[in-house]
């Protein structure tokens, strides 16, 4: 059964995207998240570098795009997958 995706950007993520439009756009992030959903929930192999974060709750993942990291939190129920983009940043800054 197809799932609907509810995508929420927190203020910190939106601020990063506004400052770095030449490096990463909201459309690119949306595309990466769709690939993540295909890989995670539908077992469709896609070209995306994603890892589950260690030492964090089970529903937090890191998506890598070059030297940029996108941290997402996944809230899943039967029909709707809610994804919260709570941080986007460069490799050295995003984990702090």
Coordinates of N, CA and C in Angstrom, one line a residue:
X1 N 0.8 -1.2 0.0 CA 0.0 0.0 0.0 C 0.9 1.2 0.0
X2 N 0.6 2.2 -0.9 CA 1.4 3.4 -0.9 C 1.3 4.2 0.4
X3 N 2.4 4.9 0.8 CA 2.4 5.7 2.0 C 2.4 7.2 1.5
X4 N 1.8 8.0 2.3 CA 1.9 9.4 2.1 C 3.1 10.0 2.9
X5 N 3.8 11.0 2.4 CA 4.9 11.6 3.1 C 4.5 13.0 3.5
X6 N 4.7 13.2 4.8 CA 4.5 14.5 5.4 C 5.9 15.0 5.7
X7 N 6.3 16.1 5.1 CA 7.7 16.6 5.3 C 7.7 18.0 6.0
X8 N 8.4 18.1 7.1 CA 8.5 19.3 7.8 C 9.9 19.8 8.0
X9 N 10.2 21.0 7.6 CA 11.5 21.6 7.8 C 11.5 22.5 9.1
X10 N 12.4 22.2 10.0 CA 12.6 23.1 11.1 C 13.3 24.4 10.7
X11 N 13.2 25.4 11.6 CA 13.7 26.7 11.3 C 15.2 26.7 10.9
X12 N 16.0 25.9 11.7 CA 17.4 25.8 11.5 C 17.8 25.3 10.1
X13 N 17.0 24.3 9.6 CA 17.2 23.7 8.3 C 16.8 24.7 7.2
X14 N 15.7 25.4 7.3 CA 15.3 26.4 6.4 C 16.3 27.5 6.3
X15 N 16.9 27.9 7.4 CA 17.9 29.0 7.4 C 19.1 28.6 6.6
X16 N 19.6 27.3 6.8 CA 20.7 26.8 6.1 C 20.4 26.8 4.6
X17 N 19.3 26.4 4.2 CA 18.9 26.3 2.8 C 18.9 27.7 2.1
X18 N 18.4 28.7 2.9 CA 18.3 30.1 2.4 C 19.7 30.6 2.2
X19 N 20.7 30.3 3.1 CA 22.0 30.9 3.0 C 22.8 30.1 2.0
X20 N 22.5 28.9 1.6 CA 23.4 28.1 0.7 C 22.6 27.6 -0.5
X21 N 21.9 28.5 -1.1 CA 21.1 28.1 -2.3 C 21.9 27.6 -3.4
X22 N 23.2 28.0 -3.6 CA 24.0 27.5 -4.7 C 24.5 26.1 -4.4
X23 N 24.6 25.7 -3.2 CA 25.1 24.4 -2.8 C 24.0 23.3 -2.8
X24 N 22.9 23.6 -2.2 CA 21.8 22.7 -1.9 C 20.5 23.5 -1.9
X25 N 19.5 22.9 -2.7 CA 18.2 23.5 -2.7 C 17.1 22.7 -2.0
X26 N 16.0 23.2 -1.7 CA 14.9 22.5 -1.1 C 14.5 21.3 -2.0
X27 N 14.5 21.6 -3.3 CA 14.1 20.5 -4.3 C 15.0 19.3 -4.2
X28 N 16.3 19.6 -4.1 CA 17.3 18.5 -4.0 C 17.1 17.7 -2.7
X29 N 16.8 18.4 -1.6 CA 16.6 17.7 -0.3 C 15.3 16.9 -0.4
X30 N 14.3 17.4 -1.0 CA 13.0 16.6 -1.2 C 13.3 15.4 -2.0
X31 N 14.1 15.5 -3.1 CA 14.4 14.3 -3.9 C 15.2 13.3 -3.1
X32 N 16.1 13.7 -2.3 CA 16.9 12.8 -1.4 C 16.0 12.1 -0.4
X33 N 15.0 12.8 0.1 CA 14.1 12.2 1.1 C 13.2 11.2 0.4
X34 N 12.7 11.4 -0.8 CA 11.9 10.5 -1.6 C 12.8 9.2 -1.8
X35 N 14.0 9.4 -2.2 CA 14.9 8.2 -2.4 C 15.1 7.4 -1.0
X36 N 15.2 8.2 0.1 CA 15.3 7.5 1.4 C 14.0 6.7 1.7
X37 N 12.9 7.2 1.4 CA 11.6 6.5 1.7 C 11.5 5.3 0.8
X38 N 11.9 5.4 -0.5 CA 11.9 4.2 -1.3 C 12.8 3.1 -0.8
X39 N 14.0 3.5 -0.3 CA 15.0 2.5 0.2 C 14.5 1.9 1.5
X40 N 14.1 2.7 2.4 CA 13.7 2.3 3.8 C 12.4 1.6 3.8
X41 N 11.4 2.0 3.2 CA 10.0 1.5 3.3 C 9.6 0.5 2.2
X42 N 10.2 0.7 1.0 CA 9.8 -0.1 -0.1 C 10.9 -1.1 -0.6
X43 N 12.0 -1.0 0.1 CA 13.2 -1.9 -0.3 C 13.6 -1.8 -1.8
X44 N 13.4 -0.6 -2.3 CA 13.9 -0.3 -3.7 C 15.3 0.3 -3.6
X45 N 16.2 -0.4 -4.2 CA 17.6 0.1 -4.2 C 17.8 1.4 -4.9
X46 N 18.2 2.4 -4.2 CA 18.4 3.7 -4.8 C 19.8 4.2 -4.5
X47 N 20.3 5.2 -5.2 CA 21.6 5.7 -5.0 C 21.6 6.8 -4.0
X48 N 21.7 6.4 -2.7 CA 21.6 7.4 -1.6 C 22.5 6.9 -0.5
X49 N 23.3 7.8 0.1 CA 24.1 7.4 1.3 C 23.3 7.8 2.5
X50 N 22.8 6.8 3.2 CA 22.0 7.0 4.4 C 22.5 6.0 5.5
X51 N 22.5 6.5 6.7 CA 22.9 5.7 7.9 C 22.0 6.1 9.0
X52 N 21.7 5.0 9.8 CA 21.0 5.3 11.1 C 22.0 5.8 12.1
X53 N 21.6 6.8 12.8 CA 22.5 7.4 13.8 C 22.7 6.5 15.0
X54 N 24.0 6.4 15.5 CA 24.2 5.6 16.6 C 24.1 6.5 17.9
X55 N 23.7 5.9 19.0 CA 23.6 6.6 20.2 C 22.4 7.5 20.3
X56 N 21.6 7.5 19.3 CA 20.4 8.3 19.2 C 19.2 7.4 19.2
X57 N 18.0 7.9 19.3 CA 16.8 7.0 19.1 C 16.8 6.3 17.7
X58 N 16.1 5.2 17.6 CA 16.1 4.4 16.4 C 15.6 5.2 15.2
X59 N 14.9 6.2 15.3 CA 14.2 6.8 14.2 C 15.0 8.1 13.6
X60 N 16.2 8.2 13.9 CA 17.0 9.4 13.4 C 18.0 8.9 12.4
X61 N 18.1 9.5 11.2 CA 18.9 9.1 10.2 C 19.7 10.2 9.6
X62 N 20.9 9.9 9.0 CA 21.7 10.9 8.4 C 21.8 10.6 6.9
X63 N 21.5 11.6 6.1 CA 21.7 11.5 4.6 C 22.9 12.3 4.3
X64 N 23.8 11.7 3.5 CA 25.0 12.4 3.1 C 24.9 12.9 1.6
X65 N 25.2 14.1 1.3 CA 25.2 14.7 0.0 C 26.5 15.5 -0.1
X66 N 27.6 14.9 -0.6 CA 28.9 15.5 -0.7 C 29.4 15.8 0.7
X67 N 29.7 17.1 1.0 CA 30.1 17.4 2.4 C 29.0 18.0 3.2
X68 N 27.8 17.8 2.8 CA 26.6 18.3 3.5 C 25.9 17.1 4.2
X69 N 25.4 17.2 5.4 CA 24.7 16.2 6.1 C 23.3 16.7 6.4
X70 N 22.3 15.8 6.1 CA 20.9 16.1 6.4 C 20.4 15.2 7.5
X71 N 20.1 15.7 8.6 CA 19.6 14.8 9.7 C 18.1 14.9 9.7
X72 N 17.5 13.7 9.7 CA 16.0 13.6 9.7 C 15.5 12.7 10.8
X73 N 14.3 12.9 11.2 CA 13.6 12.1 12.2 C 12.4 11.5 11.5
X74 N 12.2 10.2 11.6 CA 11.1 9.6 10.9 C 10.1 9.1 11.9
X75 N 8.9 9.6 11.8 CA 7.7 9.1 12.6 C 6.8 8.3 11.6
X76 N 6.7 7.0 11.9 CA 6.0 6.1 10.9 C 4.8 5.6 11.6
X77 N 3.7 5.6 10.8 CA 2.5 4.8 11.2 C 2.1 4.0 9.9
X78 N 1.0 3.4 9.9 CA 0.6 2.6 8.8 C 0.5 3.3 7.4
X79 N 0.0 4.5 7.4 CA -0.4 5.2 6.1 C 0.5 6.4 5.9
X80 N 0.9 7.1 6.9 CA 1.6 8.4 6.7 C 3.0 8.2 7.3
X81 N 4.0 8.6 6.5 CA 5.4 8.7 7.1 C 5.7 10.2 7.3
X82 N 5.9 10.6 8.5 CA 6.2 12.0 8.8 C 7.7 12.1 8.9
X83 N 8.3 13.0 8.1 CA 9.8 13.2 8.2 C 10.0 14.6 8.6
X84 N 10.8 14.8 9.6 CA 11.2 16.1 10.1 C 12.6 16.3 9.8
X85 N 12.9 17.3 9.0 CA 14.3 17.7 8.7 C 14.7 18.7 9.8
X86 N 15.5 18.2 10.8 CA 15.8 19.0 11.9 C 17.1 19.7 11.8
X87 N 18.0 19.3 10.9 CA 19.3 20.0 10.8 C 19.9 19.6 9.4
X88 N 20.4 20.7 8.8 CA 21.2 20.5 7.6 C 22.5 21.4 7.8
X89 N 23.6 20.8 7.4 CA 24.8 21.6 7.6 C 26.0 20.9 7.0
X90 N 27.1 21.6 7.0 CA 28.4 21.0 6.5 C 28.9 20.0 7.5
X91 N 29.7 19.1 7.0 CA 30.1 17.9 7.8 C 30.6 18.2 9.2
X92 N 31.4 19.2 9.3 CA 32.0 19.5 10.6 C 31.1 20.2 11.6
X93 N 30.0 20.8 11.1 CA 29.2 21.6 12.0 C 27.9 20.9 12.4
X94 N 27.4 20.0 11.6 CA 26.0 19.5 11.8 C 25.9 18.6 13.0
X95 N 26.9 17.9 13.5 CA 26.8 17.0 14.6 C 27.0 17.7 16.0
X96 N 27.3 18.9 16.0 CA 27.5 19.6 17.2 C 26.2 20.0 17.9

